[in-house]
XYZ file of C-alpha atoms in Angstrom:
426
model
C 84.824 81.850 107.112
C 88.069 81.149 108.653
C 88.929 82.440 112.206
C 90.999 85.541 111.941
C 93.909 86.206 114.330
C 94.106 89.304 116.375
C 96.956 91.711 115.279
C 99.829 92.548 117.483
C 98.254 95.805 118.760
C 94.967 93.967 119.421
C 96.694 91.694 121.573
C 98.075 94.817 123.479
C 94.652 96.503 123.718
C 93.168 93.203 124.894
C 95.901 93.299 127.812
C 94.789 96.715 128.456
C 91.328 95.568 129.186
C 92.707 94.473 132.748
C 93.281 98.064 133.335
C 89.669 99.083 132.717
C 87.721 98.174 135.829
C 86.423 101.383 137.359
C 82.911 102.253 137.181
C 81.920 105.078 134.834
C 84.931 104.924 132.610
C 84.667 104.518 128.826
C 86.052 101.227 128.941
C 87.523 100.391 125.572
C 84.790 102.097 123.576
C 85.500 104.553 120.738
C 82.778 106.580 119.194
C 82.584 108.264 115.693
C 79.952 111.089 115.721
C 78.257 112.716 112.708
C 76.122 115.759 113.066
C 73.650 115.523 110.524
C 71.247 117.914 108.544
C 67.773 116.953 108.691
C 65.725 113.973 110.163
C 67.955 111.036 109.790
C 65.941 107.756 109.099
C 66.863 104.800 111.232
C 65.152 102.486 108.822
C 67.481 103.442 105.965
C 70.392 102.633 108.252
C 68.765 99.327 109.172
C 68.364 98.264 105.725
C 71.912 99.457 104.713
C 73.247 97.395 107.794
C 71.387 94.151 106.864
C 72.657 94.460 103.121
C 76.237 95.102 103.917
C 78.491 92.063 104.044
C 81.276 93.529 106.163
C 78.616 94.838 108.910
C 76.993 91.279 109.028
C 80.459 89.649 109.046
C 81.796 91.883 111.925
C 78.443 91.601 113.699
C 78.993 87.831 114.329
C 82.545 88.116 115.669
C 83.317 86.992 119.155
C 86.756 86.701 120.727
C 88.016 83.069 120.985
C 91.374 81.380 122.343
C 91.833 77.714 121.733
C 94.739 77.223 124.411
C 96.376 79.358 127.074
C 99.414 80.189 124.745
C 97.484 80.529 121.517
C 96.859 83.674 119.793
C 93.268 84.938 120.329
C 91.085 84.911 117.304
C 87.838 86.343 115.948
C 85.518 83.530 115.283
C 82.194 84.042 113.423
C 79.029 82.963 115.200
C 75.612 82.907 114.057
C 74.339 86.499 113.082
C 73.334 88.917 115.615
C 71.181 92.079 115.143
C 73.176 95.299 115.109
C 71.593 97.517 117.620
C 70.150 100.967 116.535
C 68.591 103.123 119.196
C 66.643 106.339 118.725
C 66.371 109.081 121.301
C 65.053 112.607 121.382
C 67.620 114.772 123.138
C 69.552 118.011 122.734
C 72.435 117.190 124.748
C 75.620 116.828 122.587
C 76.235 113.448 123.907
C 74.122 112.537 126.893
C 75.382 110.397 129.780
C 73.550 107.294 128.609
C 75.411 107.489 125.340
C 78.909 108.185 127.087
C 78.317 105.298 129.817
C 77.437 102.691 127.191
C 80.212 100.324 127.238
C 80.725 97.975 124.465
C 82.654 94.993 125.810
C 84.859 92.468 123.764
C 83.255 89.573 125.136
C 79.775 89.508 123.457
C 78.978 90.178 119.868
C 78.372 92.366 118.167
C 81.156 94.713 119.395
C 79.473 97.711 117.678
C 76.360 99.557 117.613
C 74.501 102.822 116.324
C 72.594 105.414 118.233
C 70.565 108.333 116.650
C 69.955 111.466 118.444
C 66.821 113.596 117.231
C 67.220 117.314 117.989
C 64.434 119.745 118.494
C 65.746 121.880 115.711
C 64.888 119.069 113.135
C 68.643 117.937 112.778
C 70.054 114.680 113.910
C 73.330 113.091 115.340
C 74.521 109.576 114.548
C 76.791 108.007 116.892
C 78.922 104.899 115.760
C 80.219 102.943 118.796
C 82.546 100.170 118.696
C 85.106 98.343 120.984
C 88.638 99.426 120.123
C 89.668 95.729 119.737
C 87.438 95.469 116.646
C 88.964 98.252 114.857
C 91.089 101.447 115.125
C 89.864 104.930 114.105
C 91.246 104.707 110.571
C 89.351 101.231 110.036
C 86.165 102.934 111.244
C 86.337 105.664 108.789
C 86.961 103.162 106.012
C 83.891 100.959 107.388
C 81.813 103.928 107.306
C 82.822 105.005 103.698
C 82.006 101.581 102.656
C 78.464 101.625 104.419
C 77.920 104.998 102.786
C 78.680 103.846 99.241
C 76.413 100.935 99.828
C 79.168 98.745 98.333
C 79.045 95.270 99.639
C 82.932 94.615 99.242
C 84.311 92.618 102.097
C 87.587 91.536 100.819
C 89.359 94.047 103.011
C 87.743 92.988 106.265
C 90.833 91.332 107.836
C 93.982 89.654 107.019
C 95.609 86.820 109.252
C 99.146 87.548 109.865
C 101.631 84.812 110.578
C 104.322 85.516 113.314
C 107.615 84.806 112.085
C 110.245 84.008 114.809
C 114.113 84.486 114.195
C 117.410 85.750 115.996
C 117.442 88.939 113.937
C 113.642 89.629 115.061
C 114.361 88.722 118.515
C 117.281 91.345 118.678
C 114.659 93.881 117.434
C 112.259 93.117 120.172
C 114.953 93.307 122.846
C 115.973 96.684 121.333
C 112.373 98.002 121.645
C 112.077 96.494 125.270
C 115.339 98.244 126.497
C 114.289 101.393 124.720
C 110.852 101.413 126.683
C 112.314 100.522 129.969
C 114.805 103.315 129.632
C 112.412 105.935 128.518
C 109.514 105.173 130.973
C 111.632 104.772 134.091
C 111.018 107.067 137.064
C 110.817 110.093 137.844
C 107.556 110.716 135.695
C 104.748 113.091 136.210
C 101.160 112.399 135.478
C 97.708 114.213 135.626
C 96.089 111.472 137.660
C 95.600 111.665 141.372
C 97.313 109.264 143.571
C 94.429 107.627 144.849
C 92.655 105.709 142.255
C 88.772 106.177 142.287
C 86.447 103.113 142.112
C 83.774 105.383 140.380
C 84.394 108.058 137.956
C 82.405 110.525 135.839
C 83.304 111.389 132.249
C 83.248 114.786 130.556
C 83.957 116.003 127.205
C 85.066 119.348 125.890
C 85.599 120.234 122.122
C 87.838 123.291 121.245
C 86.860 124.407 117.598
C 89.099 126.464 115.447
C 87.882 128.211 112.326
C 89.556 127.505 108.856
C 91.403 130.845 109.066
C 92.694 129.922 112.639
C 93.721 126.351 111.550
C 95.710 128.042 108.455
C 97.409 130.333 111.018
C 98.329 127.173 113.437
C 99.699 125.392 110.445
C 101.860 128.333 109.643
C 103.203 128.585 113.254
C 103.809 124.847 113.881
C 107.040 124.681 111.547
C 108.362 128.025 112.805
C 108.269 126.414 116.220
C 110.200 123.275 115.005
C 107.480 120.920 113.785
C 109.052 120.161 110.583
C 107.526 116.733 109.772
C 103.786 117.191 110.437
C 101.987 119.047 113.154
C 101.911 116.579 115.870
C 104.999 117.685 117.981
C 103.347 121.276 118.201
C 99.960 119.747 119.292
C 101.798 117.562 121.966
C 103.957 120.517 123.314
C 100.882 122.610 123.861
C 99.073 119.690 125.243
C 101.926 118.887 127.576
C 102.394 122.564 128.712
C 98.647 122.654 129.619
C 99.142 119.625 131.858
C 102.363 120.986 133.312
C 100.460 124.232 134.146
C 97.713 122.507 136.055
C 100.277 120.426 138.162
C 102.140 123.681 138.925
C 98.833 125.373 140.047
C 98.381 122.135 142.280
C 101.677 122.779 143.654
C 102.968 119.539 142.378
C 106.469 119.062 141.073
C 106.756 118.362 137.459
C 109.533 116.078 136.338
C 109.101 114.341 132.737
C 105.975 113.214 130.906
C 105.914 109.778 129.277
C 103.589 109.649 126.312
C 103.003 106.855 123.932
C 101.624 108.150 120.619
C 99.837 105.824 118.149
C 101.030 105.871 114.382
C 98.857 104.473 111.651
C 100.712 101.563 109.783
C 98.633 101.146 106.921
C 99.745 102.071 103.339
C 98.770 105.779 102.273
C 95.166 105.482 100.766
C 94.828 101.795 101.554
C 91.007 100.851 101.622
C 91.579 98.286 104.469
C 91.798 96.240 106.390
C 88.909 97.257 108.466
C 89.105 94.650 111.279
C 91.735 94.957 113.743
C 94.255 97.614 114.915
C 97.067 98.421 112.522
C 98.938 100.650 114.579
C 102.386 101.046 116.132
C 103.545 103.725 118.649
C 106.193 106.380 119.167
C 107.265 106.958 122.643
C 108.020 110.453 124.147
C 109.804 111.297 127.322
C 109.246 114.968 127.659
C 111.583 116.747 129.824
C 109.692 119.500 131.822
C 112.316 122.081 131.560
C 112.043 122.008 127.692
C 108.176 122.932 128.044
C 108.872 126.317 129.578
C 108.817 127.509 126.025
C 106.461 126.158 123.420
C 109.309 126.031 120.884
C 111.573 124.142 123.409
C 108.845 121.514 123.876
C 108.334 121.126 120.078
C 112.100 120.742 119.235
C 112.566 118.243 122.070
C 109.617 116.053 120.964
C 110.521 116.720 117.075
C 114.248 115.534 117.920
C 112.945 112.210 119.794
C 110.671 111.556 116.776
C 113.227 111.838 114.145
C 115.671 109.625 116.226
C 113.241 106.961 116.821
C 112.308 106.756 113.246
C 115.984 106.500 112.158
C 116.838 103.901 115.001
C 113.810 101.910 113.728
C 111.973 102.098 117.009
C 108.555 101.754 115.733
C 109.622 98.690 113.648
C 111.250 96.992 116.584
C 108.166 97.797 118.641
C 105.935 96.013 116.095
C 108.260 93.122 116.428
C 108.088 93.127 120.260
C 104.312 93.109 120.070
C 104.164 90.247 117.645
C 106.316 88.125 120.240
C 103.974 89.170 123.056
C 100.812 87.899 121.202
C 101.020 84.505 122.708
C 101.428 85.253 126.264
C 98.563 85.162 128.774
C 96.715 88.470 129.011
C 97.141 89.059 132.713
C 100.869 88.622 132.445
C 101.108 90.970 129.371
C 99.215 93.527 131.300
C 101.654 93.140 134.148
C 104.592 93.745 131.620
C 102.928 96.932 130.168
C 101.997 98.436 133.464
C 105.585 98.249 134.653
C 107.117 98.907 137.996
C 105.453 102.297 138.553
C 102.077 100.611 139.077
C 98.916 102.594 138.418
C 99.019 104.720 135.376
C 100.313 103.826 131.922
C 101.404 107.152 130.986
C 101.403 111.044 132.022
C 98.193 111.668 129.827
C 97.005 110.168 126.519
C 97.323 111.955 123.151
C 96.302 111.051 119.660
C 96.011 112.596 116.246
C 92.918 111.251 114.331
C 92.866 111.212 110.487
C 91.257 114.180 108.817
C 87.509 113.400 108.235
C 87.316 112.446 104.491
C 85.947 114.791 102.035
C 84.021 111.844 100.323
C 82.109 111.502 103.516
C 80.587 114.870 103.930
C 77.247 113.201 102.933
C 76.100 110.003 104.723
C 73.274 108.036 103.367
C 71.856 110.938 101.533
C 72.190 113.457 104.443
C 74.479 116.388 104.863
C 77.130 115.933 107.301
C 77.876 119.315 108.958
C 80.431 118.009 111.418
C 82.353 114.905 112.635
C 84.384 113.985 115.605
C 86.369 110.683 116.285
C 86.345 110.111 120.241
C 88.825 107.597 121.407
C 88.428 105.548 124.841
C 89.662 107.719 127.668
C 91.543 105.033 129.738
C 91.629 105.764 133.565
C 94.102 106.203 134.944
C 95.505 108.611 133.663
C 92.076 109.655 132.838
C 92.987 112.667 130.425
C 93.120 112.287 126.593
C 93.787 114.866 123.973
C 92.442 113.998 120.628
C 92.875 116.218 117.403
C 91.397 116.006 114.078
C 90.055 118.110 111.393
C 86.783 118.439 109.581
C 86.752 120.383 106.332
C 90.034 121.995 107.130
C 89.133 123.115 110.380
C 90.928 121.870 113.647
C 88.901 120.373 116.405
C 90.628 119.192 119.756
C 88.776 116.929 121.923
C 89.396 116.888 125.875
C 88.290 113.703 127.504
C 88.639 113.819 131.201
C 87.047 112.576 134.575
C 85.664 114.915 137.368
C 87.723 113.090 139.470
C 91.029 113.922 137.526
C 90.271 117.498 136.474
C 88.079 119.881 138.253
C 85.824 121.984 136.323
C 87.997 125.026 136.810
C 91.112 123.132 135.854
C 89.390 121.881 132.623
C 88.553 125.398 131.585
C 91.880 126.699 132.300
C 93.323 123.747 130.246
C 91.019 124.583 127.203
C 91.785 128.386 127.478
C 95.520 127.724 127.707
C 95.384 125.231 124.724
C 93.317 127.351 122.560
C 95.549 130.467 123.048
C 98.861 128.674 122.457
C 97.839 126.789 119.705
C 96.362 129.678 117.757
C 99.292 132.189 118.701
C 102.390 130.150 119.391
C 102.899 132.426 122.245
C 103.083 131.301 126.074
C 99.750 131.807 127.887
C 99.856 133.985 130.869
C 97.035 133.298 133.400
C 95.101 136.368 133.772
C-alpha cells in the first residue's frame, strides 16, 4: 500500500485545524446520521466493517509529512479497531456524541455510534474527521458498506501537482479575486470577543414533500435560474441580517465561501479526500432588503465566477499552496481581518440517495449530513434532501446565538423559504 498525497482541499482543511482550538466546538468532525426502524444490531455492523476492505484501509491511515515543505500524505499503519459504541438514549444527538471530536493525528479517523431508542428504533451515527473525506465521499462509502461490496479501487488517487507559468497566472487571478471580494467592511454573526469554551446546539427544520415542491417552484421565480443554492443562501443571509439588526449592529457585506463538489456526476469515488472547490460571494446588505434582490445578486456572482473560471483558478491556487507549512497557510487564509473566516458558513449537501433507504437490512426513515461548525463564525446552515423533502440544519453555539435569536432565525427561514415573501416579525 503506497502513501496517498492529500488533495489540495485537504491541505486547506488541515490548515484550518489551526483555527479550531476552542473547547466545546465540533472541531473538524462531520456526522452522517441515519434514523433506523427497529433494533439495529451492532454485531452485524462490526462484521461488515471487519470484512470491508475500504474500511480496514481507511482505519489504518494516519497523517505523515516527510519534510517541512513536502505534501502531507496518508500512510497506512497496522490495523486499528473501528469503534462502535452503543447507548440507550432518546435525545436526538446527545452532548456526549456532539462533543466527541475526531482528531486528524490518531487513526482511525472515523467511528460509529448507535443510539437505542425506548420506542424500539435506533439511530446510527457515522462520525469522521473532515480531512479523511467530504460529505460526498461519506455517502459513497456508506453505500459501499451497505452493498457489502469489498471494492476499494476507488479509495484514493494521488495527484501530481504540475507547475507552469500559465498555472501560476491562474493562481494569481484567484488570489486577487479573493483579496478583492473579502476586503473590509464585512459583517459576521460572531461576537467580537472569542470565547474559550463554547456550547454547541443543533436545530433541524423539516419541510414536507408538498412544501419542498412549492420551494422548487418559487426559487426560479426569485431568480435562482441554475439550481436552488442562491435562493437558500439569500434566505439564510436575510435571517442573519435580521438578527444583526435586532442587535442594533450595522450590516455591511457578508463574505461567504460555498463548497462545490468536483467529482464527475455519478462517480463512485474516490472515497478518500476532499474533492471540492469553492465559489465566493460578497453579498451586499442592501440587496438583501428583498429576497429576489438577494437571489439575483448571488446568482449573477455565480454566473460571473463560473464564466471567469474562478473555481478552476482557485483549485490551481490551492494546489500551489499544498507545500507551504500549515501555520503559514492558515495565516494566509485568515487574512488581515483576523478572527472569523466568513460571515457565517453555508453548505448544500447531496440529496440522500434512494439506493440507501435500507442500511444493513434495516429501513432508513431519515438521514442528515452534519458538517463541522467552525468557530468563529460559529453558525452553519446546511441544506439537504431526504426522499424529496428539504431539511435545513442550523448548527450554532450558545455563545453566538441566544435561544431567542435561534428561534427567530428558524421561524424566519422556514417562512421565507416556503413562501418567497419577506418575514415580518409579529
